[in-house]
CSV table of N, CA and C in Angstrom, one decimal:
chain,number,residue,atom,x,y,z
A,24,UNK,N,4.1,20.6,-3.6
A,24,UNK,CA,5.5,21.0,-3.4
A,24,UNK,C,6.1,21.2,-4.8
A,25,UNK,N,6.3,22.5,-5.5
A,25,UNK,CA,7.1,22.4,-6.7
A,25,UNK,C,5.8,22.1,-8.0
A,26,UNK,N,6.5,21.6,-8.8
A,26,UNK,CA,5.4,21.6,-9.6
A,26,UNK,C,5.6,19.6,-10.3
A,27,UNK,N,6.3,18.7,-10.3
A,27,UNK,CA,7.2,17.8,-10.1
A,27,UNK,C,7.0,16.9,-8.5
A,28,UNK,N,6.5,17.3,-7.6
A,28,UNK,CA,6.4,16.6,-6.5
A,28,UNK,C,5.0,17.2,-5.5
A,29,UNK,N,4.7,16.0,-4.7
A,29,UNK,CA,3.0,15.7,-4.3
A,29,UNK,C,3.2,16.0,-2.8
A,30,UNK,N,2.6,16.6,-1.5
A,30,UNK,CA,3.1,16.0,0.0
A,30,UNK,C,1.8,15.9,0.3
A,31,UNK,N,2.1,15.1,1.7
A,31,UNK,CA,1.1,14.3,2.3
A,31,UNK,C,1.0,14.9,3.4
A,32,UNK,N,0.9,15.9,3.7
A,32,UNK,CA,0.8,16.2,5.5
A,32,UNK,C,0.5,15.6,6.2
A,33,UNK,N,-0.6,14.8,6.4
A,33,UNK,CA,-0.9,14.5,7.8
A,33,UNK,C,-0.8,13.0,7.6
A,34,UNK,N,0.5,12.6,7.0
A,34,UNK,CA,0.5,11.0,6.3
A,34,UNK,C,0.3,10.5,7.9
A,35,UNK,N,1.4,10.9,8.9
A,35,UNK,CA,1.4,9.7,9.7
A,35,UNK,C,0.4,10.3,11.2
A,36,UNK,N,-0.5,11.1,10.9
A,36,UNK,CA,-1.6,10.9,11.3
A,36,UNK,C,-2.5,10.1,11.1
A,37,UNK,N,-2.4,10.1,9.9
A,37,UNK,CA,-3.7,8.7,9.0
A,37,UNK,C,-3.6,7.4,9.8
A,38,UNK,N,-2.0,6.8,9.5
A,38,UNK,CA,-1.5,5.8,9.9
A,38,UNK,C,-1.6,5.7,11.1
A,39,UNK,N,-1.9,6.6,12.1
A,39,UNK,CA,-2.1,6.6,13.5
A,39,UNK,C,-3.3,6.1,13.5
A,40,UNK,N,-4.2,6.6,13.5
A,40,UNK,CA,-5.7,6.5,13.6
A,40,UNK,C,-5.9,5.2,12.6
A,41,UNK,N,-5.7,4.9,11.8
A,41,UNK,CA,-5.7,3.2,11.1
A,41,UNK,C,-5.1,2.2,11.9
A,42,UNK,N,-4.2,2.4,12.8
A,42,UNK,CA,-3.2,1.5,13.8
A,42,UNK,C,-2.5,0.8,12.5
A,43,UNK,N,-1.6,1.4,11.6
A,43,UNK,CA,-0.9,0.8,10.6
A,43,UNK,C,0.4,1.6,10.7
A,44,UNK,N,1.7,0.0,10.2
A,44,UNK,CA,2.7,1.0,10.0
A,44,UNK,C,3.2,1.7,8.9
A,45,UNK,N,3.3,3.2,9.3
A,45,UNK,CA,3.5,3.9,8.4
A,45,UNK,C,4.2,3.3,6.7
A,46,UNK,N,5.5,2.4,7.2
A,46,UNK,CA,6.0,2.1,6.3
A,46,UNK,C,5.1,1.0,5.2
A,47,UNK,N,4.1,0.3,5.8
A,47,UNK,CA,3.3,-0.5,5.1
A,47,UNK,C,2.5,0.1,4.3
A,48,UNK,N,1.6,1.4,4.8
A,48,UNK,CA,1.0,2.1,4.2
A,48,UNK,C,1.6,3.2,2.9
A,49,UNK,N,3.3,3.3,3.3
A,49,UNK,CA,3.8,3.9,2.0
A,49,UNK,C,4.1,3.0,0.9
A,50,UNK,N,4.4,1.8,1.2
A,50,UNK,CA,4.8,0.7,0.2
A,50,UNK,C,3.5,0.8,-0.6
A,51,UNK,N,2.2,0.8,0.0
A,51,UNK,CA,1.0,0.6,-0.8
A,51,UNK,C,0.9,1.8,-1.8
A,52,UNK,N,1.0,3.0,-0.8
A,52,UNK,CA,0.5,4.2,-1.6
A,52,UNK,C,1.6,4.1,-3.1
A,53,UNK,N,2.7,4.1,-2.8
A,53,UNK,CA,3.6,4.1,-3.7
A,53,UNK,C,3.5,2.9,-4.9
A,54,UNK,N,3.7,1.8,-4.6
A,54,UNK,CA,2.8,0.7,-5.3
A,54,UNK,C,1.9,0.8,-6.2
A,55,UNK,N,0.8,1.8,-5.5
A,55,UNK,CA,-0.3,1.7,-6.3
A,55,UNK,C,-0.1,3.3,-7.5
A,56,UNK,N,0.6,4.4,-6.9
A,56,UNK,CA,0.5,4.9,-7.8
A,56,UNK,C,1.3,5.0,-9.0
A,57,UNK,N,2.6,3.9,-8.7
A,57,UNK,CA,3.5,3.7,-9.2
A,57,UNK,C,4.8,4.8,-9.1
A,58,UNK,N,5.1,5.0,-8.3
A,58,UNK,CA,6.1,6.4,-8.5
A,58,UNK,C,6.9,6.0,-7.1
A,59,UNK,N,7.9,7.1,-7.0
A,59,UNK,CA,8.2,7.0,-5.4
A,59,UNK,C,8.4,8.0,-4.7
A,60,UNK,N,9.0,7.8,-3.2
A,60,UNK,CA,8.7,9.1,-2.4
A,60,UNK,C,9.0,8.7,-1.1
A,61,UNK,N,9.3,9.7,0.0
A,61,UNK,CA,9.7,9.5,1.3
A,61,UNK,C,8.9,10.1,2.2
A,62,UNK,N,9.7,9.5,3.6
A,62,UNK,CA,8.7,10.6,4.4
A,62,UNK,C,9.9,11.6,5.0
A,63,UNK,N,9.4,13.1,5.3
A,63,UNK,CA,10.6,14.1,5.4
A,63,UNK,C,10.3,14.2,7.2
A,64,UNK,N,11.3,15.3,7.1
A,64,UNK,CA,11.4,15.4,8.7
A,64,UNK,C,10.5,15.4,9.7
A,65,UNK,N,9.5,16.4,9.1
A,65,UNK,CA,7.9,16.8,9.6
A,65,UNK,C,6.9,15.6,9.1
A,66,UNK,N,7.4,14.5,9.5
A,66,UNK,CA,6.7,13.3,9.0
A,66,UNK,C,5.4,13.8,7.5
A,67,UNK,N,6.0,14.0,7.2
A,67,UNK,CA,5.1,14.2,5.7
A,67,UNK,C,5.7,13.7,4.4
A,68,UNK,N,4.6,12.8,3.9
A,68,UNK,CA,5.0,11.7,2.5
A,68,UNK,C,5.2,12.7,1.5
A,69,UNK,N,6.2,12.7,0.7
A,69,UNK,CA,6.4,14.1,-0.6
A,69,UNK,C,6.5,13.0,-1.8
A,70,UNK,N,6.5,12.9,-2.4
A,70,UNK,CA,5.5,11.9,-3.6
A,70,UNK,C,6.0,12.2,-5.1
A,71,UNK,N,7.0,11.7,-5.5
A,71,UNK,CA,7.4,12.3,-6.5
A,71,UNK,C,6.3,12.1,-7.7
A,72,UNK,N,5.9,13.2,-8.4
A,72,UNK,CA,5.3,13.3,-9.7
A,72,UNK,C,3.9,14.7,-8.8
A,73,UNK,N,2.9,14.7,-10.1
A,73,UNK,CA,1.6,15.7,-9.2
A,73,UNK,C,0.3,15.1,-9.3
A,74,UNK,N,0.2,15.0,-8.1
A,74,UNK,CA,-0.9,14.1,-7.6
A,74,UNK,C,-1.9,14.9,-6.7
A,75,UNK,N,-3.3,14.8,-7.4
A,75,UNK,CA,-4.0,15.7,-6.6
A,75,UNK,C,-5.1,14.5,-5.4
A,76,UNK,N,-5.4,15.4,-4.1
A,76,UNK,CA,-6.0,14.9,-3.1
A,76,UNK,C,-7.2,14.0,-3.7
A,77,UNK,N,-7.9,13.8,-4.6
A,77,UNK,CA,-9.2,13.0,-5.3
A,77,UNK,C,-8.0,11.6,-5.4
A,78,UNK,N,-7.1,11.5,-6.2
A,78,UNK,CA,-6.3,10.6,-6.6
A,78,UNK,C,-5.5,9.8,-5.3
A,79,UNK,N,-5.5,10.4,-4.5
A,79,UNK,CA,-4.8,10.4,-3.1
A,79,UNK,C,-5.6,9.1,-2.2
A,80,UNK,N,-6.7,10.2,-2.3
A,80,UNK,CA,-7.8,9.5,-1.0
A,80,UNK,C,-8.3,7.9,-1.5
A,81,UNK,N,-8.2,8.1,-3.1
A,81,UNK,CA,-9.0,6.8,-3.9
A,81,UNK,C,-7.8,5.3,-3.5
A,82,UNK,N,-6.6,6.2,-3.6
A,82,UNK,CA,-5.7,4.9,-2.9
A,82,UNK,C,-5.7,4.6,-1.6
A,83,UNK,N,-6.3,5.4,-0.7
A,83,UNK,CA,-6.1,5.0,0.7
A,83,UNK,C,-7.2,4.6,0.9
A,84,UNK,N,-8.3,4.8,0.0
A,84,UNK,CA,-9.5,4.3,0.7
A,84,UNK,C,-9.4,2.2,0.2
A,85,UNK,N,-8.9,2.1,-1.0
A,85,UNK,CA,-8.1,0.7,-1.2
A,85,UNK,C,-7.6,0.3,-0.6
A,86,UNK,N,-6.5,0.7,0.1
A,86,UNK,CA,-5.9,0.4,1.5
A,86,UNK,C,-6.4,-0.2,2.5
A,87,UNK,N,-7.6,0.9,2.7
A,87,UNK,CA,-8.4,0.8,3.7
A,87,UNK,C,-9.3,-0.3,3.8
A,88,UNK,N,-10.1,-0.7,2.7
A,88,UNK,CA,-10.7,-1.9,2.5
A,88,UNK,C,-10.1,-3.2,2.4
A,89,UNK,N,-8.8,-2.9,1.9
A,89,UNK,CA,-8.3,-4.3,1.8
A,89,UNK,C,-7.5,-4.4,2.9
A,90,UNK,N,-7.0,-3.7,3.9
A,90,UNK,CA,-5.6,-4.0,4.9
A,90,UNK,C,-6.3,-3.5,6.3
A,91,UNK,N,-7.4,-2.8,6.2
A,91,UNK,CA,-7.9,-2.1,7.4
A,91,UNK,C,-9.4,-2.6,8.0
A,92,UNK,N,-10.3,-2.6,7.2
A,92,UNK,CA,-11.7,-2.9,7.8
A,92,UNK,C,-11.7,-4.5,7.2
A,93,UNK,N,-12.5,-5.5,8.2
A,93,UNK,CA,-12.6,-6.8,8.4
A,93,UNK,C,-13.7,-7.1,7.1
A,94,UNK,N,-12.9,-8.0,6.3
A,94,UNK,CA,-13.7,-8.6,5.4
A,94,UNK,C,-14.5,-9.4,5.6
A,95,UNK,N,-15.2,-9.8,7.1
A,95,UNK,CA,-16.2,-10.5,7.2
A,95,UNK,C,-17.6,-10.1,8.3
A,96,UNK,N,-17.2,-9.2,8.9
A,96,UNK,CA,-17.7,-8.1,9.5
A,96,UNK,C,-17.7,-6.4,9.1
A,97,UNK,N,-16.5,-6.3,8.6
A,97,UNK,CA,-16.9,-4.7,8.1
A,97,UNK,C,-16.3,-3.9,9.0
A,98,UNK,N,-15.7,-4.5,10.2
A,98,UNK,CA,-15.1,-3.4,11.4
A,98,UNK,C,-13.9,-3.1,11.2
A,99,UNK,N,-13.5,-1.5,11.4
A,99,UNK,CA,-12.3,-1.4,11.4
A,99,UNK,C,-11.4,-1.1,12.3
A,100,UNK,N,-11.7,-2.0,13.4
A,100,UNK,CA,-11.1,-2.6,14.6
A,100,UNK,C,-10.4,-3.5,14.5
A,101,UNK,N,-9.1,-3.8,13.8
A,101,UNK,CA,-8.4,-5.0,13.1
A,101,UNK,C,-6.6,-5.0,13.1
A,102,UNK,N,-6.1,-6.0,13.2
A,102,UNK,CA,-4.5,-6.0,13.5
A,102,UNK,C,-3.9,-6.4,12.6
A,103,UNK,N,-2.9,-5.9,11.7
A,103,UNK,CA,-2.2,-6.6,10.4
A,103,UNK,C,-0.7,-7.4,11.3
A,104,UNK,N,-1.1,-8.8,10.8
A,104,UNK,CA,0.0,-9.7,11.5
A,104,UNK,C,0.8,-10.4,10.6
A,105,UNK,N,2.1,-10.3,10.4
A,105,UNK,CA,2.6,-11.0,9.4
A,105,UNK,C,3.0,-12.4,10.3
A,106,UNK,N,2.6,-13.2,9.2
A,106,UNK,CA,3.0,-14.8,10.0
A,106,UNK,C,3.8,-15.1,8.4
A,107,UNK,N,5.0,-15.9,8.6
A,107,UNK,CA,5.6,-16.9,7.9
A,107,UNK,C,5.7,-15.9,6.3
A,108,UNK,N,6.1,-14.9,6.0
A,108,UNK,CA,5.9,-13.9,4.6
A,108,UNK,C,4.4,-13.6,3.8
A,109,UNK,N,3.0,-14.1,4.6
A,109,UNK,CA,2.1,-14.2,4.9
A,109,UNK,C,1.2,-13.2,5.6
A,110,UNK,N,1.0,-11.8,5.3
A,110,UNK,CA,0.0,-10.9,5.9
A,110,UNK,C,-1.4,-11.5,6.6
A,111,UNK,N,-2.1,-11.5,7.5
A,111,UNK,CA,-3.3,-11.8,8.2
A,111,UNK,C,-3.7,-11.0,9.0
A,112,UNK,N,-5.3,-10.3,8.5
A,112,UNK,CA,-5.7,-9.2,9.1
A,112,UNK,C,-6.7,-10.1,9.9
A,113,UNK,N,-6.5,-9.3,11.2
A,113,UNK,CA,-7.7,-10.1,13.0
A,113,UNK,C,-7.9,-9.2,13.3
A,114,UNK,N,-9.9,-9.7,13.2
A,114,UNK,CA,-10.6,-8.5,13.4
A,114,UNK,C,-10.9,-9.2,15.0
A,115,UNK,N,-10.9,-7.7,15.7
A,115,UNK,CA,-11.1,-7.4,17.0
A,115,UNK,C,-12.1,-8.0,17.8
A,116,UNK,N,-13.0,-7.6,16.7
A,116,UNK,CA,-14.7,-7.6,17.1
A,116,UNK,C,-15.5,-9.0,16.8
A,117,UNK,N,-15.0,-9.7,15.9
A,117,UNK,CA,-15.6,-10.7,15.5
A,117,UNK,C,-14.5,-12.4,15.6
A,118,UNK,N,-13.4,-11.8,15.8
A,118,UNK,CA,-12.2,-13.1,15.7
A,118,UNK,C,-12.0,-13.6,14.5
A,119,UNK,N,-12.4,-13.1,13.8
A,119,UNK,CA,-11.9,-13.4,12.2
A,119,UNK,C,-10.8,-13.3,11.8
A,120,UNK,N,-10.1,-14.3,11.1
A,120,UNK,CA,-8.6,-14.1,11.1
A,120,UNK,C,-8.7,-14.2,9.3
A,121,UNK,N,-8.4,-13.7,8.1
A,121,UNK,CA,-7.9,-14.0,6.7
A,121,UNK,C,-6.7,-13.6,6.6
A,122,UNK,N,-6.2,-14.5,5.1
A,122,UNK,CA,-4.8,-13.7,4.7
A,122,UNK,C,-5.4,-12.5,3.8
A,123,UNK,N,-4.3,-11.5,3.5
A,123,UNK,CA,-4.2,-10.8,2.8
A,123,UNK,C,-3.6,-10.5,2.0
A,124,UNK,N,-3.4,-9.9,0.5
A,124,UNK,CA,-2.4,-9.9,-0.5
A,124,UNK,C,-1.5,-8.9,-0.1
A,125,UNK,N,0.0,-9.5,-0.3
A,125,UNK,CA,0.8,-8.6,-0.3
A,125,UNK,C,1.4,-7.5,-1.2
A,126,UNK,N,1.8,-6.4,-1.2
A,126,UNK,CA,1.7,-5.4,-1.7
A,126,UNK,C,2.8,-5.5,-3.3
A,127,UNK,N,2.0,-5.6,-4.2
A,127,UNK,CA,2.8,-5.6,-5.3
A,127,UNK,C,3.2,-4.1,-5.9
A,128,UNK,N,4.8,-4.5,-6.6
A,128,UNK,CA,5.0,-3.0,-6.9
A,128,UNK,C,4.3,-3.3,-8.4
A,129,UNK,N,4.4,-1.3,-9.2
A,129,UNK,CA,3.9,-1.7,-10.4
A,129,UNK,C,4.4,-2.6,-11.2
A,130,UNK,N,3.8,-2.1,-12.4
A,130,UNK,CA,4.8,-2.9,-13.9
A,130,UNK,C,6.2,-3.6,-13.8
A,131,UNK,N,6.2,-4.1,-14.3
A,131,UNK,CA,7.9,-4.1,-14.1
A,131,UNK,C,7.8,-5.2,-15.6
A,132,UNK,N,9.2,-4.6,-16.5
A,132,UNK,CA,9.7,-5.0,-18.0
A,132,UNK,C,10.0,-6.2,-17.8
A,133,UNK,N,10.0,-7.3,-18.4
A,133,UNK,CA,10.4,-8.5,-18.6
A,133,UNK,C,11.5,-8.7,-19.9
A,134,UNK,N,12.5,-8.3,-19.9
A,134,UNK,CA,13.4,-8.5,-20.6
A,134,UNK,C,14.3,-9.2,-20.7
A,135,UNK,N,15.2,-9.9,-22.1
A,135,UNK,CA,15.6,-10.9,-21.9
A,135,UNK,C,15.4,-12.6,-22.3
A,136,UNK,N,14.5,-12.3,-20.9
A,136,UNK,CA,13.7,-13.9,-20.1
A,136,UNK,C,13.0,-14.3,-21.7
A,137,UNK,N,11.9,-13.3,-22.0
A,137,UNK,CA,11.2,-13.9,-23.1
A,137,UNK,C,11.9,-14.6,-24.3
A,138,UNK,N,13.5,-13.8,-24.8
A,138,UNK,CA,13.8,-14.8,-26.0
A,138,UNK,C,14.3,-16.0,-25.2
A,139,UNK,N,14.9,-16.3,-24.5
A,139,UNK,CA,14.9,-17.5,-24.2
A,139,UNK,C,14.1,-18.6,-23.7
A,140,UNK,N,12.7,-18.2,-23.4
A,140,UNK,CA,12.0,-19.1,-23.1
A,140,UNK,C,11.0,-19.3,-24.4
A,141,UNK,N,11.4,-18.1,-25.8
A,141,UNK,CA,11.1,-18.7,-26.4
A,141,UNK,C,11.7,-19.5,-27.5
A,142,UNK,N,12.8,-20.0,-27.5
A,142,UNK,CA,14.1,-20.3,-27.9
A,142,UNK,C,13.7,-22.0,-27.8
A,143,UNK,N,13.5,-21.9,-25.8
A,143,UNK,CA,13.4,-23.3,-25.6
A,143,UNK,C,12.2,-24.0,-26.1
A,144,UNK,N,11.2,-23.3,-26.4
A,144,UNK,CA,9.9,-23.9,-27.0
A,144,UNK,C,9.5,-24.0,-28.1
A,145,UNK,N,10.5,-23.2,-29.1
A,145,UNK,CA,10.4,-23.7,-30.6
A,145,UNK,C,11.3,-24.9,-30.8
């Protein structure tokens, strides 16, 4: 879209067929590529910056390994359940229950904080 912004057509098809909610899976994508973006009317993710489909798929397939298919069986027959601020993916097939990491945004500046904590230590 433009030459400035990325779309996802068939975002909330994906999310369909993964049994994930949409909004979980934009926090991620976004997250990981560092940028941001919505979903528009025609449920499609538009992605601010230009992002080609290779770069795309590499995030979702991370997604997919870490929030979708069972880390102890490998199935991707699995339920993301938040307990207590606590993510825990349960696989279908095997009754495996783990936690999961939750979705960190990028970088973020630290300013400030540092002269005074180095203030207090000299």
């Amino acid at each position: 879209v433009g030459t400035r912004k990325s779309s996802f057509a068939n975002f909330s098809d994906i999310c369909r067929l993964l049994h994930r909610q949409p909004k979980h899976v934009l926090a991620f994508l976004l997250a990981e590529l560092g940028t941001s973006g919505s979903v528009d009317g025609n449920n499609q993710l538009i992605i601010k910056g230009k992002y080609n489909q290779k770069q795309i798929e590499n995030v979702l397939r991370r997604y997919i390994k870490e929030y979708v298919t069972c880390h102890t069986c490998r199935s991707p027959d699995t339920l993301l359940q938040k307990d207590t601020r606590i993510f825990f993916l349960q696989c279908e097939s095997c009754g495996s229950r783990c936690s999961v990491t939750s979705i960190k945004s990028g970088f973020q500046a630290v300013t400030g904080k540092r002269a005074a904590i180095r203030a207090k230590t000299a």
